Structure formats: structure tokens, C-alpha cells
Amino acid sequence: MRIISRKILREFWEKHPDSRQQLQAWYIDVKHANWTSPTDIKEIYPHASILVDNRVVFNIKGNKYRMIVIIQYRFGQVYIHFVGTHQEYDRIHAKTV
């Protein structure tokens, strides 16, 4: 999969260093994945939440952090839309961010 944009991850782990290892592992996993449907994601990330409009919420660091991505399965692209603390996530609307 092609991930857009890694910069968001890097900026986040610079503010929250304890997230770095797990975000980097996620990045490597996804980069080598070939997801064609939400089922493919759930096989690797069973706790990921599949939302409407190809949005997926990943729990990071034992659910301390959350990440929202939009996946274009047809093109093999993952767009990172949000990475934040669980408290920040609670203040947004995951279906529109």
C-alpha cells in the first residue's frame, strides 16, 4: 500500500515519543500489505474499527492514541487523516475529519 503522508506520523511521534515504535511498525506493516477490502485489515488488526466511506480507526499504543485513515482499495492508497490522543479523538467526528 502507498501511505500518504508519513510526515503526519513523524510529527506526532516527535510530540509523543512513546508512540514512535508502534507507529513505525504500523507503517511498515501497511507499506507491505495489499488490502483489497476491510476484511484484509481485520485479519491483521482485529481491533481496528471500520467506518463508512472507507475510513478505518486504528488503536495505537493500547488505545492511548488513535489514527484515522481513508483507504482507496482500488488504487492501493492509505491517506492518514488524523493521529491524536484518545482525548483528542473524542473531540472530533471520525466520519468527517
CSV table of N, CA, C and O in Angstrom, one decimal:
chain,number,residue,atom,x,y,z
A,1,MET,N,0.9,-1.2,0.0
A,1,MET,CA,0.0,0.0,0.0
A,1,MET,C,0.9,1.2,0.0
A,1,MET,O,2.0,1.2,0.6
A,2,ARG,N,0.4,2.3,-0.6
A,2,ARG,CA,1.1,3.6,-0.6
A,2,ARG,C,0.5,4.4,0.5
A,2,ARG,O,-0.7,4.6,0.5
A,3,ILE,N,1.3,4.9,1.4
A,3,ILE,CA,0.8,5.7,2.6
A,3,ILE,C,1.1,7.2,2.4
A,3,ILE,O,2.2,7.6,2.1
A,4,ILE,N,0.0,7.9,2.5
A,4,ILE,CA,0.1,9.4,2.3
A,4,ILE,C,-0.4,10.0,3.6
A,4,ILE,O,-1.6,9.8,4.0
A,5,SER,N,0.2,10.7,4.5
A,5,SER,CA,1.6,11.1,4.4
A,5,SER,C,2.3,10.6,5.7
A,5,SER,O,1.8,10.8,6.8
A,6,ARG,N,3.5,10.1,5.5
A,6,ARG,CA,4.3,9.7,6.7
A,6,ARG,C,4.7,10.9,7.6
A,6,ARG,O,4.9,10.7,8.8
A,7,LYS,N,4.7,12.1,7.0
A,7,LYS,CA,5.1,13.3,7.8
A,7,LYS,C,4.2,13.4,9.0
A,7,LYS,O,4.6,13.8,10.1
A,8,ILE,N,2.9,13.2,8.8
A,8,ILE,CA,1.9,13.3,9.9
A,8,ILE,C,2.3,12.4,11.1
A,8,ILE,O,2.3,12.8,12.2
A,9,LEU,N,2.8,11.1,10.7
A,9,LEU,CA,3.2,10.2,11.8
A,9,LEU,C,4.4,10.7,12.5
A,9,LEU,O,4.5,10.7,13.7
A,10,ARG,N,5.4,11.2,11.7
A,10,ARG,CA,6.7,11.7,12.3
A,10,ARG,C,6.4,12.8,13.2
A,10,ARG,O,7.0,12.9,14.3
A,11,GLU,N,5.6,13.8,12.8
A,11,GLU,CA,5.3,14.9,13.6
A,11,GLU,C,4.6,14.5,14.9
A,11,GLU,O,4.9,15.1,16.0
A,12,PHE,N,3.8,13.5,14.8
A,12,PHE,CA,3.1,13.0,16.0
A,12,PHE,C,4.0,12.3,17.0
A,12,PHE,O,4.0,12.6,18.2
A,13,TRP,N,4.9,11.4,16.5
A,13,TRP,CA,5.8,10.7,17.4
A,13,TRP,C,6.9,11.7,18.0
A,13,TRP,O,7.5,11.4,19.0
A,14,GLU,N,7.1,12.8,17.3
A,14,GLU,CA,8.1,13.7,17.9
A,14,GLU,C,7.4,14.4,19.1
A,14,GLU,O,8.1,14.7,20.1
A,15,LYS,N,6.1,14.6,19.1
A,15,LYS,CA,5.4,15.1,20.3
A,15,LYS,C,5.1,14.1,21.3
A,15,LYS,O,5.0,14.4,22.5
A,16,HIS,N,4.9,12.8,20.9
A,16,HIS,CA,4.6,11.7,21.7
A,16,HIS,C,5.6,10.5,21.5
A,16,HIS,O,5.2,9.6,20.8
A,17,PRO,N,6.8,10.6,22.0
A,17,PRO,CA,7.8,9.6,21.7
A,17,PRO,C,7.4,8.2,22.0
A,17,PRO,O,7.9,7.3,21.3
A,18,ASP,N,6.6,8.0,22.9
A,18,ASP,CA,6.2,6.6,23.3
A,18,ASP,C,5.3,6.0,22.2
A,18,ASP,O,5.1,4.7,22.2
A,19,SER,N,4.9,6.7,21.2
A,19,SER,CA,4.1,6.2,20.1
A,19,SER,C,5.0,5.8,18.9
A,19,SER,O,4.5,5.1,18.0
A,20,ARG,N,6.2,6.2,18.9
A,20,ARG,CA,7.1,6.0,17.7
A,20,ARG,C,7.2,4.6,17.3
A,20,ARG,O,7.0,4.3,16.1
A,21,GLN,N,7.5,3.7,18.2
A,21,GLN,CA,7.8,2.3,17.8
A,21,GLN,C,6.5,1.7,17.2
A,21,GLN,O,6.6,1.0,16.1
A,22,GLN,N,5.4,1.9,17.8
A,22,GLN,CA,4.2,1.3,17.2
A,22,GLN,C,3.8,1.9,15.9
A,22,GLN,O,3.3,1.3,15.0
A,23,LEU,N,3.9,3.3,15.8
A,23,LEU,CA,3.6,3.9,14.5
A,23,LEU,C,4.5,3.4,13.4
A,23,LEU,O,4.1,3.2,12.2
A,24,GLN,N,5.8,3.3,13.7
A,24,GLN,CA,6.7,2.8,12.7
A,24,GLN,C,6.4,1.4,12.3
A,24,GLN,O,6.5,1.0,11.1
A,25,ALA,N,6.0,0.5,13.2
A,25,ALA,CA,5.7,-0.8,12.9
A,25,ALA,C,4.4,-0.9,12.1
A,25,ALA,O,4.3,-1.6,11.1
A,26,TRP,N,3.4,0.0,12.4
A,26,TRP,CA,2.2,0.1,11.6
A,26,TRP,C,2.6,0.5,10.2
A,26,TRP,O,2.1,-0.1,9.2
A,27,TYR,N,3.4,1.5,10.0
A,27,TYR,CA,3.8,2.0,8.7
A,27,TYR,C,4.4,0.8,7.9
A,27,TYR,O,4.1,0.7,6.7
A,28,ILE,N,5.3,0.1,8.5
A,28,ILE,CA,6.0,-1.0,7.7
A,28,ILE,C,5.0,-2.1,7.4
A,28,ILE,O,5.0,-2.6,6.2
A,29,ASP,N,4.1,-2.4,8.3
A,29,ASP,CA,3.1,-3.4,8.0
A,29,ASP,C,2.2,-3.0,6.8
A,29,ASP,O,1.9,-3.8,5.9
A,30,VAL,N,1.7,-1.8,6.9
A,30,VAL,CA,0.8,-1.3,5.8
A,30,VAL,C,1.5,-1.1,4.5
A,30,VAL,O,1.0,-1.4,3.5
A,31,LYS,N,2.7,-0.7,4.6
A,31,LYS,CA,3.5,-0.5,3.3
A,31,LYS,C,3.6,-1.8,2.6
A,31,LYS,O,3.6,-1.8,1.3
A,32,HIS,N,3.8,-2.9,3.3
A,32,HIS,CA,3.9,-4.2,2.6
A,32,HIS,C,2.6,-5.0,2.5
A,32,HIS,O,2.6,-6.1,1.9
A,33,ALA,N,1.5,-4.4,2.9
A,33,ALA,CA,0.2,-5.0,2.8
A,33,ALA,C,-0.4,-4.8,1.4
A,33,ALA,O,0.1,-3.9,0.6
A,34,ASN,N,-1.3,-5.6,1.1
A,34,ASN,CA,-2.1,-5.5,-0.2
A,34,ASN,C,-3.6,-5.6,0.1
A,34,ASN,O,-4.2,-6.6,-0.1
A,35,TRP,N,-4.1,-4.6,0.8
A,35,TRP,CA,-5.5,-4.7,1.2
A,35,TRP,C,-6.4,-4.4,0.1
A,35,TRP,O,-6.3,-3.5,-0.7
A,36,THR,N,-7.4,-5.3,-0.1
A,36,THR,CA,-8.4,-5.1,-1.1
A,36,THR,C,-9.8,-4.9,-0.5
A,36,THR,O,-10.8,-4.7,-1.2
A,37,SER,N,-9.9,-5.1,0.8
A,37,SER,CA,-11.2,-4.9,1.5
A,37,SER,C,-11.0,-4.8,3.0
A,37,SER,O,-9.9,-5.1,3.5
A,38,PRO,N,-12.0,-4.3,3.7
A,38,PRO,CA,-11.9,-4.2,5.2
A,38,PRO,C,-11.6,-5.6,5.8
A,38,PRO,O,-10.9,-5.6,6.9
A,39,THR,N,-12.0,-6.7,5.2
A,39,THR,CA,-11.7,-8.0,5.8
A,39,THR,C,-10.2,-8.2,5.9
A,39,THR,O,-9.7,-8.8,6.9
A,40,ASP,N,-9.4,-7.7,4.9
A,40,ASP,CA,-8.0,-7.9,4.9
A,40,ASP,C,-7.4,-7.1,6.1
A,40,ASP,O,-6.4,-7.6,6.8
A,41,ILE,N,-7.9,-6.0,6.4
A,41,ILE,CA,-7.4,-5.2,7.6
A,41,ILE,C,-7.7,-5.9,8.9
A,41,ILE,O,-6.9,-6.0,9.7
A,42,LYS,N,-9.0,-6.4,9.0
A,42,LYS,CA,-9.4,-7.1,10.3
A,42,LYS,C,-8.6,-8.3,10.5
A,42,LYS,O,-8.4,-8.7,11.7
A,43,GLU,N,-8.0,-9.0,9.5
A,43,GLU,CA,-7.2,-10.1,9.7
A,43,GLU,C,-5.9,-9.8,10.4
A,43,GLU,O,-5.4,-10.5,11.3
A,44,ILE,N,-5.4,-8.6,10.2
A,44,ILE,CA,-4.1,-8.2,10.8
A,44,ILE,C,-4.4,-7.3,12.0
A,44,ILE,O,-3.7,-7.4,13.0
A,45,TYR,N,-5.4,-6.5,11.9
A,45,TYR,CA,-5.7,-5.5,13.0
A,45,TYR,C,-7.2,-5.8,13.5
A,45,TYR,O,-8.1,-5.0,13.1
A,46,PRO,N,-7.4,-6.8,14.3
A,46,PRO,CA,-8.8,-7.2,14.6
A,46,PRO,C,-9.5,-6.1,15.5
A,46,PRO,O,-10.7,-6.1,15.5
A,47,HIS,N,-8.8,-5.2,16.1
A,47,HIS,CA,-9.4,-4.2,16.9
A,47,HIS,C,-9.6,-2.9,16.1
A,47,HIS,O,-10.1,-1.9,16.7
A,48,ALA,N,-9.2,-2.8,14.8
A,48,ALA,CA,-9.5,-1.7,14.0
A,48,ALA,C,-11.0,-1.5,13.8
A,48,ALA,O,-11.7,-2.5,13.8
A,49,SER,N,-11.4,-0.3,13.8
A,49,SER,CA,-12.9,0.0,13.6
A,49,SER,C,-13.1,0.4,12.1
A,49,SER,O,-12.4,1.4,11.7
A,50,ILE,N,-13.9,-0.3,11.4
A,50,ILE,CA,-14.2,0.0,10.0
A,50,ILE,C,-15.4,0.9,10.0
A,50,ILE,O,-16.5,0.6,10.5
A,51,LEU,N,-15.3,2.1,9.4
A,51,LEU,CA,-16.3,3.1,9.4
A,51,LEU,C,-16.8,3.2,7.9
A,51,LEU,O,-16.3,2.6,7.0
A,52,VAL,N,-17.8,4.1,7.7
A,52,VAL,CA,-18.3,4.3,6.3
A,52,VAL,C,-17.2,5.1,5.5
A,52,VAL,O,-16.3,5.7,6.1
A,53,ASP,N,-17.4,5.1,4.2
A,53,ASP,CA,-16.6,5.8,3.3
A,53,ASP,C,-15.1,5.4,3.4
A,53,ASP,O,-14.2,6.2,3.2
A,54,ASN,N,-14.9,4.1,3.6
A,54,ASN,CA,-13.5,3.5,3.6
A,54,ASN,C,-12.6,4.1,4.7
A,54,ASN,O,-11.4,4.1,4.5
A,55,ARG,N,-13.2,4.6,5.7
A,55,ARG,CA,-12.5,5.1,6.9
A,55,ARG,C,-12.2,3.9,7.8
A,55,ARG,O,-13.1,3.1,8.1
A,56,VAL,N,-11.0,4.0,8.4
A,56,VAL,CA,-10.6,3.0,9.4
A,56,VAL,C,-10.0,3.7,10.6
A,56,VAL,O,-9.1,4.6,10.4
A,57,VAL,N,-10.3,3.3,11.8
A,57,VAL,CA,-9.7,3.8,13.0
A,57,VAL,C,-8.8,2.7,13.6
A,57,VAL,O,-9.3,1.6,13.8
A,58,PHE,N,-7.5,3.1,13.8
A,58,PHE,CA,-6.6,2.2,14.4
A,58,PHE,C,-6.3,2.6,15.8
A,58,PHE,O,-6.1,3.8,16.1
A,59,ASN,N,-6.2,1.7,16.7
A,59,ASN,CA,-5.8,1.9,18.1
A,59,ASN,C,-4.3,1.8,18.2
A,59,ASN,O,-3.8,0.8,17.7
A,60,ILE,N,-3.7,2.8,18.7
A,60,ILE,CA,-2.2,2.8,18.8
A,60,ILE,C,-1.8,2.8,20.3
A,60,ILE,O,-2.4,3.6,21.1
A,61,LYS,N,-0.8,2.1,20.6
A,61,LYS,CA,-0.3,2.0,22.0
A,61,LYS,C,-1.3,1.7,23.0
A,61,LYS,O,-1.6,2.4,24.0
A,62,GLY,N,-2.0,0.6,22.8
A,62,GLY,CA,-3.0,0.1,23.7
A,62,GLY,C,-4.2,1.1,23.8
A,62,GLY,O,-4.8,1.2,24.9
A,63,ASN,N,-4.5,1.7,22.7
A,63,ASN,CA,-5.7,2.6,22.7
A,63,ASN,C,-5.4,4.0,23.3
A,63,ASN,O,-6.3,4.8,23.6
A,64,LYS,N,-4.1,4.2,23.6
A,64,LYS,CA,-3.8,5.5,24.2
A,64,LYS,C,-3.9,6.6,23.1
A,64,LYS,O,-4.2,7.8,23.4
A,65,TYR,N,-3.6,6.2,21.9
A,65,TYR,CA,-3.7,7.1,20.7
A,65,TYR,C,-4.6,6.4,19.7
A,65,TYR,O,-4.8,5.2,19.7
A,66,ARG,N,-5.1,7.3,18.8
A,66,ARG,CA,-6.0,6.8,17.7
A,66,ARG,C,-5.5,7.4,16.4
A,66,ARG,O,-5.0,8.6,16.3
A,67,MET,N,-5.7,6.7,15.3
A,67,MET,CA,-5.4,7.1,14.0
A,67,MET,C,-6.5,6.8,13.0
A,67,MET,O,-7.1,5.7,13.1
A,68,ILE,N,-6.9,7.8,12.2
A,68,ILE,CA,-8.0,7.6,11.2
A,68,ILE,C,-7.3,7.7,9.9
A,68,ILE,O,-6.6,8.7,9.6
A,69,VAL,N,-7.6,6.7,9.0
A,69,VAL,CA,-7.2,6.7,7.7
A,69,VAL,C,-8.3,6.5,6.7
A,69,VAL,O,-9.4,6.0,7.1
A,70,ILE,N,-8.2,6.9,5.5
A,70,ILE,CA,-9.1,6.6,4.4
A,70,ILE,C,-8.3,5.8,3.4
A,70,ILE,O,-7.2,6.1,3.0
A,71,ILE,N,-8.9,4.6,3.1
A,71,ILE,CA,-8.3,3.7,2.2
A,71,ILE,C,-8.9,3.7,0.8
A,71,ILE,O,-10.2,3.5,0.7
A,72,GLN,N,-8.2,3.8,-0.2
A,72,GLN,CA,-8.6,3.7,-1.6
A,72,GLN,C,-8.1,2.3,-2.0
A,72,GLN,O,-7.0,2.2,-2.5
A,73,TYR,N,-8.9,1.3,-1.8
A,73,TYR,CA,-8.5,-0.1,-2.1
A,73,TYR,C,-8.1,-0.3,-3.5
A,73,TYR,O,-7.1,-0.9,-3.8
A,74,ARG,N,-8.9,0.3,-4.4
A,74,ARG,CA,-8.7,0.1,-5.9
A,74,ARG,C,-7.3,0.6,-6.3
A,74,ARG,O,-6.7,0.1,-7.2
A,75,PHE,N,-6.8,1.7,-5.6
A,75,PHE,CA,-5.5,2.3,-6.0
A,75,PHE,C,-4.4,1.9,-5.0
A,75,PHE,O,-3.3,2.3,-5.2
A,76,GLY,N,-4.7,1.1,-4.0
A,76,GLY,CA,-3.7,0.7,-3.0
A,76,GLY,C,-3.1,1.9,-2.2
A,76,GLY,O,-1.9,1.9,-2.0
A,77,GLN,N,-4.0,2.9,-1.9
A,77,GLN,CA,-3.5,4.0,-1.2
A,77,GLN,C,-4.2,4.2,0.2
A,77,GLN,O,-5.4,3.9,0.3
A,78,VAL,N,-3.4,4.6,1.2
A,78,VAL,CA,-3.9,4.9,2.5
A,78,VAL,C,-3.6,6.3,2.9
A,78,VAL,O,-2.4,6.7,2.9
A,79,TYR,N,-4.6,7.1,3.1
A,79,TYR,CA,-4.4,8.5,3.5
A,79,TYR,C,-4.6,8.7,4.9
A,79,TYR,O,-5.7,8.4,5.5
A,80,ILE,N,-3.6,9.2,5.6
A,80,ILE,CA,-3.7,9.4,7.1
A,80,ILE,C,-4.4,10.8,7.3
A,80,ILE,O,-3.9,11.8,6.8
A,81,HIS,N,-5.5,10.8,8.0
A,81,HIS,CA,-6.3,12.0,8.2
A,81,HIS,C,-6.1,12.5,9.6
A,81,HIS,O,-6.3,13.7,9.8
A,82,PHE,N,-5.9,11.7,10.5
A,82,PHE,CA,-5.8,12.1,11.9
A,82,PHE,C,-5.0,11.1,12.7
A,82,PHE,O,-5.1,9.9,12.6
A,83,VAL,N,-4.1,11.7,13.6
A,83,VAL,CA,-3.4,10.9,14.6
A,83,VAL,C,-3.5,11.8,15.9
A,83,VAL,O,-3.1,13.0,15.8
A,84,GLY,N,-3.9,11.2,16.9
A,84,GLY,CA,-4.1,12.0,18.1
A,84,GLY,C,-4.3,11.2,19.4
A,84,GLY,O,-4.4,9.9,19.3
A,85,THR,N,-4.3,11.8,20.5
A,85,THR,CA,-4.5,11.1,21.7
A,85,THR,C,-6.0,10.7,21.8
A,85,THR,O,-6.8,11.1,21.0
A,86,HIS,N,-6.3,9.7,22.6
A,86,HIS,CA,-7.7,9.3,22.8
A,86,HIS,C,-8.6,10.5,23.1
A,86,HIS,O,-9.7,10.6,22.6
A,87,GLN,N,-8.1,11.4,24.0
A,87,GLN,CA,-8.9,12.5,24.3
A,87,GLN,C,-9.2,13.4,23.1
A,87,GLN,O,-10.3,14.0,23.0
A,88,GLU,N,-8.1,13.6,22.3
A,88,GLU,CA,-8.3,14.5,21.1
A,88,GLU,C,-9.3,13.8,20.1
A,88,GLU,O,-10.2,14.5,19.5
A,89,TYR,N,-9.2,12.5,20.0
A,89,TYR,CA,-10.1,11.7,19.2
A,89,TYR,C,-11.6,11.9,19.7
A,89,TYR,O,-12.5,12.0,18.8
A,90,ASP,N,-11.8,11.9,20.9
A,90,ASP,CA,-13.1,12.1,21.5
A,90,ASP,C,-13.8,13.4,21.1
A,90,ASP,O,-15.0,13.6,21.2
A,91,ARG,N,-12.9,14.4,20.8
A,91,ARG,CA,-13.5,15.7,20.5
A,91,ARG,C,-13.7,15.9,19.0
A,91,ARG,O,-14.2,17.0,18.6
A,92,ILE,N,-13.4,15.0,18.1
A,92,ILE,CA,-13.6,15.1,16.7
A,92,ILE,C,-14.8,14.1,16.3
A,92,ILE,O,-15.2,13.3,17.0
A,93,HIS,N,-15.2,14.3,15.0
A,93,HIS,CA,-16.1,13.4,14.5
A,93,HIS,C,-15.4,12.5,13.4
A,93,HIS,O,-15.0,13.0,12.3
A,94,ALA,N,-15.2,11.3,13.7
A,94,ALA,CA,-14.3,10.4,12.9
A,94,ALA,C,-14.8,10.2,11.5
A,94,ALA,O,-14.0,9.9,10.6
A,95,LYS,N,-16.1,10.4,11.3
A,95,LYS,CA,-16.6,10.2,9.9
A,95,LYS,C,-16.5,11.4,9.0
A,95,LYS,O,-16.8,11.4,7.9
A,96,THR,N,-16.0,12.5,9.6
A,96,THR,CA,-15.8,13.7,8.8
A,96,THR,C,-14.4,14.4,8.8
A,96,THR,O,-14.1,15.3,8.0
A,97,VAL,N,-13.6,13.9,9.7
A,97,VAL,CA,-12.3,14.5,9.8
A,97,VAL,C,-11.4,14.2,8.6
A,97,VAL,O,-11.6,13.2,8.0
